[in-house]
Short mmCIF file of C-alpha atoms and ligand atoms in Angstrom, two decimals:
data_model
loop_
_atom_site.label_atom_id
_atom_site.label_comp_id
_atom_site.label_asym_id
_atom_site.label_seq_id
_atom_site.Cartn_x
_atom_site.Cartn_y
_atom_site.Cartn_z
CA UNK T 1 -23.63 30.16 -50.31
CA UNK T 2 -25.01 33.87 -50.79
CA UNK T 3 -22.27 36.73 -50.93
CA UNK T 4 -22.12 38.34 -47.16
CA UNK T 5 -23.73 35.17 -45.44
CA UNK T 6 -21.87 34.23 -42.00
CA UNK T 7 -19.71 31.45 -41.88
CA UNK T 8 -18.68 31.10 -38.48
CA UNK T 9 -17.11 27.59 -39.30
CA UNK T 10 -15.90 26.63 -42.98
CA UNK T 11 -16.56 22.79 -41.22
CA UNK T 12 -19.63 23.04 -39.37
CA UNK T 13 -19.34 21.33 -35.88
CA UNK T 14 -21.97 18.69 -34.34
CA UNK T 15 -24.25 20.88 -33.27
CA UNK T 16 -24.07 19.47 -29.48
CA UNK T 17 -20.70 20.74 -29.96
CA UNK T 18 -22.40 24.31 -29.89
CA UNK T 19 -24.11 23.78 -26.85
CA UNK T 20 -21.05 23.15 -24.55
CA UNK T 21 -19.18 26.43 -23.24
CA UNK T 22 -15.29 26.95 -23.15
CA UNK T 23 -13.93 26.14 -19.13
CA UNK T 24 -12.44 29.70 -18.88
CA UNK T 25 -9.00 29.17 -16.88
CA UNK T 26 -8.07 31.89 -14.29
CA UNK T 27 -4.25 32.89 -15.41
CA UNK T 28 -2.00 30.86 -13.73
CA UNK T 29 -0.64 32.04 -10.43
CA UNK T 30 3.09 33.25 -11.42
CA UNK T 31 1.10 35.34 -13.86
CA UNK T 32 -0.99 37.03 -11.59
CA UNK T 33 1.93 37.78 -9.52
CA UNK T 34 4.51 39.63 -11.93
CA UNK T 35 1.07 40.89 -13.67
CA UNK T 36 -0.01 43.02 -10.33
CA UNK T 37 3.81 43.17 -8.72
CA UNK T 38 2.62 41.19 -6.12
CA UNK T 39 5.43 39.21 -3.95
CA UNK T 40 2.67 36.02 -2.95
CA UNK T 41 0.01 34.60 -4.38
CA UNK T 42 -1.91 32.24 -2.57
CA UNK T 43 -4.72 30.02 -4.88
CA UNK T 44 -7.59 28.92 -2.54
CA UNK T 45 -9.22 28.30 -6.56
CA UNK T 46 -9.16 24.55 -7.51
CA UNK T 47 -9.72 22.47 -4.09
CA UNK T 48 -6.11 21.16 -4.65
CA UNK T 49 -4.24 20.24 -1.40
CA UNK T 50 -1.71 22.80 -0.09
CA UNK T 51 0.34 20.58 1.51
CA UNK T 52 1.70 19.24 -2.20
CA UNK T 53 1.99 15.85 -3.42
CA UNK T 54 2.27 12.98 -1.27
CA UNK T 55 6.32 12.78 -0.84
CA UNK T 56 6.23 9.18 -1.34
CA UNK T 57 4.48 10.23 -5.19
CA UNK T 58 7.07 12.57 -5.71
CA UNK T 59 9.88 10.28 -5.22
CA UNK T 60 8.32 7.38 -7.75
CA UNK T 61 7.89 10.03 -10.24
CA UNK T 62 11.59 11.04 -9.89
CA UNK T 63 12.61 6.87 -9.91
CA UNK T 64 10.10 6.70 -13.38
CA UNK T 65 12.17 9.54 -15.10
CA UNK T 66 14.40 6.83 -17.06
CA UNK T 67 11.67 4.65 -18.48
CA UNK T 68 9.58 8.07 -19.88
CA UNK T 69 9.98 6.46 -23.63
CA UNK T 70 8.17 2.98 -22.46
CA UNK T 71 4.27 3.48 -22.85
CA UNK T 72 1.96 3.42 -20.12
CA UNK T 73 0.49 0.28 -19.01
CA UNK T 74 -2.90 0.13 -20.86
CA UNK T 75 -4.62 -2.31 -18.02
CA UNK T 76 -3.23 -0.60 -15.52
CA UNK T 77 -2.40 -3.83 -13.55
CA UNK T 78 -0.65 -2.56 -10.27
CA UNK T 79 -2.80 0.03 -9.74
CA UNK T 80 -6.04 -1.51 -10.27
CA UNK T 81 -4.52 -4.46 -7.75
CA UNK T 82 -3.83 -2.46 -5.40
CA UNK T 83 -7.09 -0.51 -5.40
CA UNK T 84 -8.88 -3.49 -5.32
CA UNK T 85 -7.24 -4.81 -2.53
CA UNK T 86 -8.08 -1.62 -0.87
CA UNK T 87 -11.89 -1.26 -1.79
CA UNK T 88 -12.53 -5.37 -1.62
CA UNK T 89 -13.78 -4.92 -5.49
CA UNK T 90 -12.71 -6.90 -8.07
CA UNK T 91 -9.97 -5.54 -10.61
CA UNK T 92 -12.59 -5.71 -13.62
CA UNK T 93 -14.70 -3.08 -11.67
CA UNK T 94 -12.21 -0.47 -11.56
CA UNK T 95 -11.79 1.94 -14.39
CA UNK T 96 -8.64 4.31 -14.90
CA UNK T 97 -9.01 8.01 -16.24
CA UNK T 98 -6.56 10.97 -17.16
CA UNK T 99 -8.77 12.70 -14.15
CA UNK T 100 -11.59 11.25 -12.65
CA UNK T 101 -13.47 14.11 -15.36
CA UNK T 102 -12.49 11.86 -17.90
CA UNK T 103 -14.63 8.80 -16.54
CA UNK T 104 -17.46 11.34 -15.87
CA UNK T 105 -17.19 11.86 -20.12
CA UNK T 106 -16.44 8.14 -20.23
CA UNK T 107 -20.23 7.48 -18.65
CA UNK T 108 -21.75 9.95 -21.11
CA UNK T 109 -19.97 8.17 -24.29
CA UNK T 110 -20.55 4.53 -22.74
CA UNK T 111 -24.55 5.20 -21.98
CA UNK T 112 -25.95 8.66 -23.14
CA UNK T 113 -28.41 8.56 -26.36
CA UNK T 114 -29.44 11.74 -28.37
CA UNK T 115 -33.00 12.22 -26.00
CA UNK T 116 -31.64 10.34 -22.98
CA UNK T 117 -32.22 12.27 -19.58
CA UNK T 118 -29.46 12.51 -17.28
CA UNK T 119 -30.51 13.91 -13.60
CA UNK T 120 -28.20 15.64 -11.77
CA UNK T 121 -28.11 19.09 -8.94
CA UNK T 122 -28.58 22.55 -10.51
CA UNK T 123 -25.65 23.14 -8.82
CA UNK T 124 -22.93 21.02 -8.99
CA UNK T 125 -19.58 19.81 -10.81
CA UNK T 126 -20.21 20.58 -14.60
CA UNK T 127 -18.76 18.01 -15.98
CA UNK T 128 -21.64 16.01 -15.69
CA UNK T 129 -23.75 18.47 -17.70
CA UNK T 130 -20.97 18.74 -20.26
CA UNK T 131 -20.68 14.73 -21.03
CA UNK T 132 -24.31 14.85 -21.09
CA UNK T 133 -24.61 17.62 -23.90
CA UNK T 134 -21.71 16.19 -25.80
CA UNK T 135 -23.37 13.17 -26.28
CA UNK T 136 -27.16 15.23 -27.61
CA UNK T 137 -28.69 14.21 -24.20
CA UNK T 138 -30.90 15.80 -21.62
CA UNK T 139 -29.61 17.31 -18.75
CA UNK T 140 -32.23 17.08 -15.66
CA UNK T 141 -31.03 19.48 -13.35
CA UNK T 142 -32.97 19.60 -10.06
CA UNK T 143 -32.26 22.78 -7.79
CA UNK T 144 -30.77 22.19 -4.07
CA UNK T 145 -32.45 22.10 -0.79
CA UNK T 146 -30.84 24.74 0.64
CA UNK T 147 -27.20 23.94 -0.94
CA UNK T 148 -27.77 20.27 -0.53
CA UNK T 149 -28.64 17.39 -2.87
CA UNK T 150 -32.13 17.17 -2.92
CA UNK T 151 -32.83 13.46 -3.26
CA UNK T 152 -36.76 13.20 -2.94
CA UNK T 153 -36.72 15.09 -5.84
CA UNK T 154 -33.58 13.92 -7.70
CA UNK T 155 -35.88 10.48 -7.89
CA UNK T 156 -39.22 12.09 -8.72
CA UNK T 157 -37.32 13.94 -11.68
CA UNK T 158 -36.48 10.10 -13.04
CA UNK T 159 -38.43 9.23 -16.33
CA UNK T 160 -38.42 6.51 -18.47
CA UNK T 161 -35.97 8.33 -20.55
CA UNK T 162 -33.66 8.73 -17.74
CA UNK T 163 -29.84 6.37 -17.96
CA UNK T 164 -27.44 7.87 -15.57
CA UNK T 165 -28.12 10.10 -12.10
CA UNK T 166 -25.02 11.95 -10.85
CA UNK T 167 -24.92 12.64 -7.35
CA UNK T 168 -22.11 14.39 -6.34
CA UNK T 169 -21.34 13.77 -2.54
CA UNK T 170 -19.75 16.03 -1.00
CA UNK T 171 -21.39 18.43 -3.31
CA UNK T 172 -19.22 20.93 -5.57
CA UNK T 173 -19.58 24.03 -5.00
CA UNK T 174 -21.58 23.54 -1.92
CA UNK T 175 -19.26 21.20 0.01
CA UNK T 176 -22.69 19.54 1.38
CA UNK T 177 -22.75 16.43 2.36
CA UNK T 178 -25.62 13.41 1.32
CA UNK T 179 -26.67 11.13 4.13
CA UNK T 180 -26.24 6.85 4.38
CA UNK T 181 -30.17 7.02 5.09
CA UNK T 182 -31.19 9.31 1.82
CA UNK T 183 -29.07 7.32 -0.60
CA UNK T 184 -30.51 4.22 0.67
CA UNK T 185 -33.59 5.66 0.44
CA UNK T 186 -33.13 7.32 -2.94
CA UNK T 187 -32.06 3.84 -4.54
CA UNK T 188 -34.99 1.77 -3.26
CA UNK T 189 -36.94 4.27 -5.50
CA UNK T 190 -34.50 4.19 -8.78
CA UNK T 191 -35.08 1.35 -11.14
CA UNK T 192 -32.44 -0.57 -11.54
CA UNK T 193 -31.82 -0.22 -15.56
CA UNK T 194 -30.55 3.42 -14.16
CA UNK T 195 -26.98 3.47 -13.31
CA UNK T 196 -26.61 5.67 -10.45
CA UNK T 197 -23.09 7.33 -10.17
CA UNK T 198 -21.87 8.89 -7.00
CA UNK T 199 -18.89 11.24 -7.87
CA UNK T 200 -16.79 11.15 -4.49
CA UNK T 201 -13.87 13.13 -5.37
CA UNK T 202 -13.77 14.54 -1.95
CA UNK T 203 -14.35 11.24 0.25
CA UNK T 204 -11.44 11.11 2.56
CA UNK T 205 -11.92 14.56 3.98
CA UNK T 206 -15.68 13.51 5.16
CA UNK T 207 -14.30 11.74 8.26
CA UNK T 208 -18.54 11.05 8.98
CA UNK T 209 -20.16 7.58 10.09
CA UNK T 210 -23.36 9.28 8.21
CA UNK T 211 -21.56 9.50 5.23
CA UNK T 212 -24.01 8.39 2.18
CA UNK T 213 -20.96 6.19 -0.07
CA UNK T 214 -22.21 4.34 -2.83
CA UNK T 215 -19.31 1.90 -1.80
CA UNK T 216 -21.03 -0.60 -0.18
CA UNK T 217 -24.00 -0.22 -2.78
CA UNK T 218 -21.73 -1.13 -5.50
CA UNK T 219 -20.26 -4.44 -3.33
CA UNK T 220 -23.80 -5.54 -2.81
CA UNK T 221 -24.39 -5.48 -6.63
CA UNK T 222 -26.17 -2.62 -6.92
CA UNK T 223 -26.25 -0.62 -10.54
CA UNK T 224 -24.43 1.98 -8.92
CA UNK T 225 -20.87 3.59 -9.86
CA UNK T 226 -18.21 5.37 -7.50
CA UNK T 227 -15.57 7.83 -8.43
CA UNK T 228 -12.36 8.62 -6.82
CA UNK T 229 -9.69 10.73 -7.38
CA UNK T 230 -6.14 11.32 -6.71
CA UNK T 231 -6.36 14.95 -7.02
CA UNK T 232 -7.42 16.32 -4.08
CA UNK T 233 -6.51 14.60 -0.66
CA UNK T 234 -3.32 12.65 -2.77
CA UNK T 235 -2.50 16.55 -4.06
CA UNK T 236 -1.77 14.99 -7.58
CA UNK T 237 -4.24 17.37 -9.38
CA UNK T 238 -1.35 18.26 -12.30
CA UNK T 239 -0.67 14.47 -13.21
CA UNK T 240 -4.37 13.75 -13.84
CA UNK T 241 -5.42 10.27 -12.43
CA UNK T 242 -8.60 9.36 -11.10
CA UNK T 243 -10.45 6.06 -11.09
CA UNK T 244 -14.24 4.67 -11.02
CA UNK T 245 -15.22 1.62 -8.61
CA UNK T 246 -18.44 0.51 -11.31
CA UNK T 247 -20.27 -2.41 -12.16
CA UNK T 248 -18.17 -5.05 -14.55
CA UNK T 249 -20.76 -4.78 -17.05
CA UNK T 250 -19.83 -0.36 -17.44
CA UNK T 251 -16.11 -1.05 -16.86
CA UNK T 252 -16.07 -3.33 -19.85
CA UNK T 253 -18.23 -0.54 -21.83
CA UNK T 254 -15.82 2.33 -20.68
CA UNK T 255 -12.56 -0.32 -22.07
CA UNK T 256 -14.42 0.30 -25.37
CA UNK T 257 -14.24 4.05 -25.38
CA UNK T 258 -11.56 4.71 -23.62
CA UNK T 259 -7.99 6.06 -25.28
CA UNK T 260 -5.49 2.49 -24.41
CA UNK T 261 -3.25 4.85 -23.04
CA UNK T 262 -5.30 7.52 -21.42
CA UNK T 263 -3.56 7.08 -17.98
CA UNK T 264 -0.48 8.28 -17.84
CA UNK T 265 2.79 5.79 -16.50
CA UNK T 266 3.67 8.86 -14.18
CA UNK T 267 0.25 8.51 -12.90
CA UNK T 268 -0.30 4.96 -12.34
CA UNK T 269 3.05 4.81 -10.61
CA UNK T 270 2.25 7.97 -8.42
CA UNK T 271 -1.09 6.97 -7.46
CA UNK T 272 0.33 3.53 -6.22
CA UNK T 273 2.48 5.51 -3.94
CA UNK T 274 0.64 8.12 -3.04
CA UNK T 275 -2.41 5.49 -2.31
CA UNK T 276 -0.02 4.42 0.29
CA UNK T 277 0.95 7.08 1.98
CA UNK T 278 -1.24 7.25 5.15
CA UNK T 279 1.02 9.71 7.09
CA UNK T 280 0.17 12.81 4.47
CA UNK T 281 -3.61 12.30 3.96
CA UNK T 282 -3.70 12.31 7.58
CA UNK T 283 -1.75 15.16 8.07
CA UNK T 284 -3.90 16.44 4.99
CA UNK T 285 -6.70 15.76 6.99
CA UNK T 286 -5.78 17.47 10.08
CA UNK T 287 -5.08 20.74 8.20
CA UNK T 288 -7.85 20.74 6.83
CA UNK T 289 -10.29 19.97 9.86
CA UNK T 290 -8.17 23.12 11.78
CA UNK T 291 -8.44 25.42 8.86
CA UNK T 292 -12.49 24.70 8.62
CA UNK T 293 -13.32 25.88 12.36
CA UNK T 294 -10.68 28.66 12.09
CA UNK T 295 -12.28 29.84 8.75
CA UNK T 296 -16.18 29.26 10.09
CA UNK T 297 -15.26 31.44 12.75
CA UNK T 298 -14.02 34.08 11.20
CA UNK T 299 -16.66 33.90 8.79
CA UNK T 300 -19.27 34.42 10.97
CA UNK T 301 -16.94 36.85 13.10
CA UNK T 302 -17.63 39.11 10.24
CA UNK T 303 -21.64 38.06 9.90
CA UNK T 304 -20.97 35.93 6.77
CA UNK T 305 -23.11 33.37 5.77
CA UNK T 306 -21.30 29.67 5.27
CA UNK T 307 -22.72 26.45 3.77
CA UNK T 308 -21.92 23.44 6.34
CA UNK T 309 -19.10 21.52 3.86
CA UNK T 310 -17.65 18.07 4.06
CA UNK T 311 -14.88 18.60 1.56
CA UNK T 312 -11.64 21.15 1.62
CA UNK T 313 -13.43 23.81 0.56
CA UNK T 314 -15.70 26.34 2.04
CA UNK T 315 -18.94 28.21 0.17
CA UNK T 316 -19.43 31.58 2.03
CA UNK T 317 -22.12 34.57 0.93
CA UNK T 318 -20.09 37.59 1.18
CA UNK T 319 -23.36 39.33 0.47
CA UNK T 320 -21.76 41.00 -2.97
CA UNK T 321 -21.16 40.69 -6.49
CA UNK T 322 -19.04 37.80 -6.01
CA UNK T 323 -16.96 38.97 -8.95
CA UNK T 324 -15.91 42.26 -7.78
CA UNK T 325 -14.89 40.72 -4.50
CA UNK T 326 -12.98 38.30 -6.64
CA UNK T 327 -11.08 40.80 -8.31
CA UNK T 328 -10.43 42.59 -5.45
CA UNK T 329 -9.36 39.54 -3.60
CA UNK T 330 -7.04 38.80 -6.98
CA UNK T 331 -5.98 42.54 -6.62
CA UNK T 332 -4.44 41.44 -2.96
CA UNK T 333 -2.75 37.80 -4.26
CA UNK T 334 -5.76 35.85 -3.19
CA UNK T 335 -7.36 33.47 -5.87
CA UNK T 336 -10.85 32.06 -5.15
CA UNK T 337 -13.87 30.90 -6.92
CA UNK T 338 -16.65 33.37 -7.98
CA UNK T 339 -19.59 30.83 -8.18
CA UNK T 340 -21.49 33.08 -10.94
CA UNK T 341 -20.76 30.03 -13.53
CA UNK T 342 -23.56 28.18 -10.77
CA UNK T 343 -26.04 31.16 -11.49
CA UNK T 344 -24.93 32.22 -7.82
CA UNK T 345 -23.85 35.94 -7.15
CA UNK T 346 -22.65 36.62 -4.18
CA UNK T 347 -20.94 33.19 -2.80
CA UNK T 348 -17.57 32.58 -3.32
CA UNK T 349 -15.76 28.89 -2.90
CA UNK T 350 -12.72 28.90 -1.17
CA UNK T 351 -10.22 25.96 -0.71
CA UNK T 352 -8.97 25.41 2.66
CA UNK T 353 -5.30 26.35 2.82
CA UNK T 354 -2.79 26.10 5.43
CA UNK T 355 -3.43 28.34 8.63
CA UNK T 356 -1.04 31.01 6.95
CA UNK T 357 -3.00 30.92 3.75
CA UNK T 358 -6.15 31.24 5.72
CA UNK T 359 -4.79 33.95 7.69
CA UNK T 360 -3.80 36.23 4.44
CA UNK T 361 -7.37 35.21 3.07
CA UNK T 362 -9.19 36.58 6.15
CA UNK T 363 -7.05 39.46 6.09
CA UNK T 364 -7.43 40.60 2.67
CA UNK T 365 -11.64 39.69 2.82
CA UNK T 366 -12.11 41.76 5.63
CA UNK T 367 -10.59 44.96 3.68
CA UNK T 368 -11.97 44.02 0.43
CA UNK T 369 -15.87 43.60 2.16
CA UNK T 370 -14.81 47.80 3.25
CA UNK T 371 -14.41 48.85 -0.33
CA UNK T 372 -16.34 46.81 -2.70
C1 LIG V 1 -16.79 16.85 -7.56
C2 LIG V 1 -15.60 16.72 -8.44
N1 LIG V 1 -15.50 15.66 -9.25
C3 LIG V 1 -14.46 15.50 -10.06
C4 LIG V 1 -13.45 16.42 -10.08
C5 LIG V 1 -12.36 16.22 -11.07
O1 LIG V 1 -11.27 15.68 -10.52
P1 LIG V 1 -10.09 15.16 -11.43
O2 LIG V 1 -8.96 16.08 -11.18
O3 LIG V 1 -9.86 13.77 -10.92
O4 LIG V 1 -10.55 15.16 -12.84
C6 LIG V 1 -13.49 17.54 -9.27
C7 LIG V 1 -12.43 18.55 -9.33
O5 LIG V 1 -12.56 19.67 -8.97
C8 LIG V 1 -14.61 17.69 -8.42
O6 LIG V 1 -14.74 18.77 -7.65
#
């Protein structure tokens, strides 16, 4: 190599390697709060639930401390049991993942070729668009109808070259919800060598007899995948456990990719509980139904614009640079999500905390909307 030539890597990288960017981490919140002096900081940032783990979780994780050194169970037999007693699938259909994110990068390993098109929403969970890169495919991203899924389109944007669709329902950032009658729809148009994968990390906050599932899609034999997660309404975001409900032909494809151990024992035996545990996802539930009217109201008390959301999480246009009101916001202890990494600029996603949390949110917005 010439004298003075760059050499950004002595070992060059895949080049799909160079298309992916870094997930930038906000600091964590005990940071933020000796950083700025402040005495609470409330994070409204990550959808997680503020109500904490499921007790009954907590207590199998404190019962699994002793039997740390035994490895994880690789099949993931009592969980997968269970589930499928749940869902009415069978136990082969159900794949395990260190986050439901993990299954998402599972799908693009298992199915995406260098060329292969990959549809998803211009704005939605990135993930998808990562597992596609990773893998030297072709993200097709197809802009929202008005912060919804657009799923006319999502089908006319499917090629010959196309091998997974993501639809994410309820829709990150958005929180928008995608009807029974447009999935049905939507699928009579896909061909069925497309696996269509419905990414429902939000489900059991819908509460909505319209909702569009792929559950019953799936159970009818349809080439269609469903993922869960226990991070949200189960509040068990830090052990990382999600699952897919997906054809038996893609959950023997993901056994071939996936790590053996690549759910944790903590998490299997959590999840089991937590699965369980109908008293806190309904009090979950509640909170979260209370703290959406309070928050739309006050929203549009102060003549903010809101997306209608299905999830625990609220997209509002503040009608500024999103990240100055974030910093300002971060200024007063309140964490949210600037959604300029969705080529947005003004909206801001906001989890929906307790009404306390809420309360301090409003509080601080309304002085921070005065000076930014
Ligand atoms: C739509 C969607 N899918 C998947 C995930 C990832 O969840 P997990 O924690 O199970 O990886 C999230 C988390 O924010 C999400 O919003």
């Amino acid at each position: 190599m010439s004298e003075g030539a760059p050499v950004p890597y002595p070992t060059s990288p895949r080049p799909e390697v160079l298309t992916l960017s870094p997930y930038i981490p906000g600091k964590p919140a005990d940071e933020v709060k000796r950083e700025l002096g402040l005495e609470r900081v409330v994070k409204l940032a990550s959808n997680e639930n503020p109500l904490g783990p499921s007790p009954r979780a907590m207590q199998a994780v404190q019962e699994m401390a002793e039997s740390l050194h035994i490895y994880p169970d690789a099949a993931g037999f009592h969980l997968k049991t269970r589930l499928s007693q749940v869902y009415g699938v069978a136990a082969s259909q159900i794949v395990l993942g260190n986050g439901s994110d993990e299954i998402i990068m599972h799908l693009g390993q298992a199915f995406v070729r260098p060329g292969d098109e990959v549809v998803m929403g211009d704005k939605t969970f990135p993930v998808y668009k990562t597992s596609t890169l990773l893998m030297g495919g072709k993200p097709v991203e197809v802009p929202l109808k008005n912060g919804f899924l657009d799923l006319e389109a999502m089908a006319s944007a499917v090629t010959t070259n196309t091998r997974l669709v993501f639809l994410c329902n309820p829709n990150n950032p958005t929180g928008t919800m995608t009807r029974k009658a447009e999935v049905d729809r939507f699928l009579e148009a896909i061909p069925p060598r497309v696996l269509v994968v419905s990414d429902e990390a939000y489900a059991e906050y819908v509460g909505d007899e319209e909702y569009g599932t792929l559950l019953p899609h799936l159970k009818n034999g349809k080439n269609v995948a469903v993922l869960r997660t226990f991070s949200k309404i189960y509040g068990l975001a830090g052990l990382r456990t999600g699952y897919g409900l997906v054809p038996e032909y893609a959950a023997a494809l993901i056994n071939r990719v996936r790590l053996s151990f690549n759910q944790n024992a903590l998490a299997q035996r959590a999840a089991l509980a937590a699965l369980d545990d109908l008293e806190h996802v309904r009090k979950s539930i509640r909170m979260v139904e209370e703290g959406k009217e309070y928050l739309y109201r006050e929203f549009a008390a102060m003549g903010l614009k809101t997306y209608p959301t299905w999830g625990n999480f609220i997209m509002v246009d503040t009608g500024k640079d999103c990240q100055a009101v974030f910093r300002a916001l971060l200024r007063r202890g309140v964490i949210v999500r600037p959604t300029s990494a969705w080529g947005l600029h003004t909206a801001l996603r906001i989890t929906i905390g307790t009404p306390d949390e809420n309360a301090l949110l409003i509080e601080a917005l309304k002085q921070v909307l005065q000076e930014v």
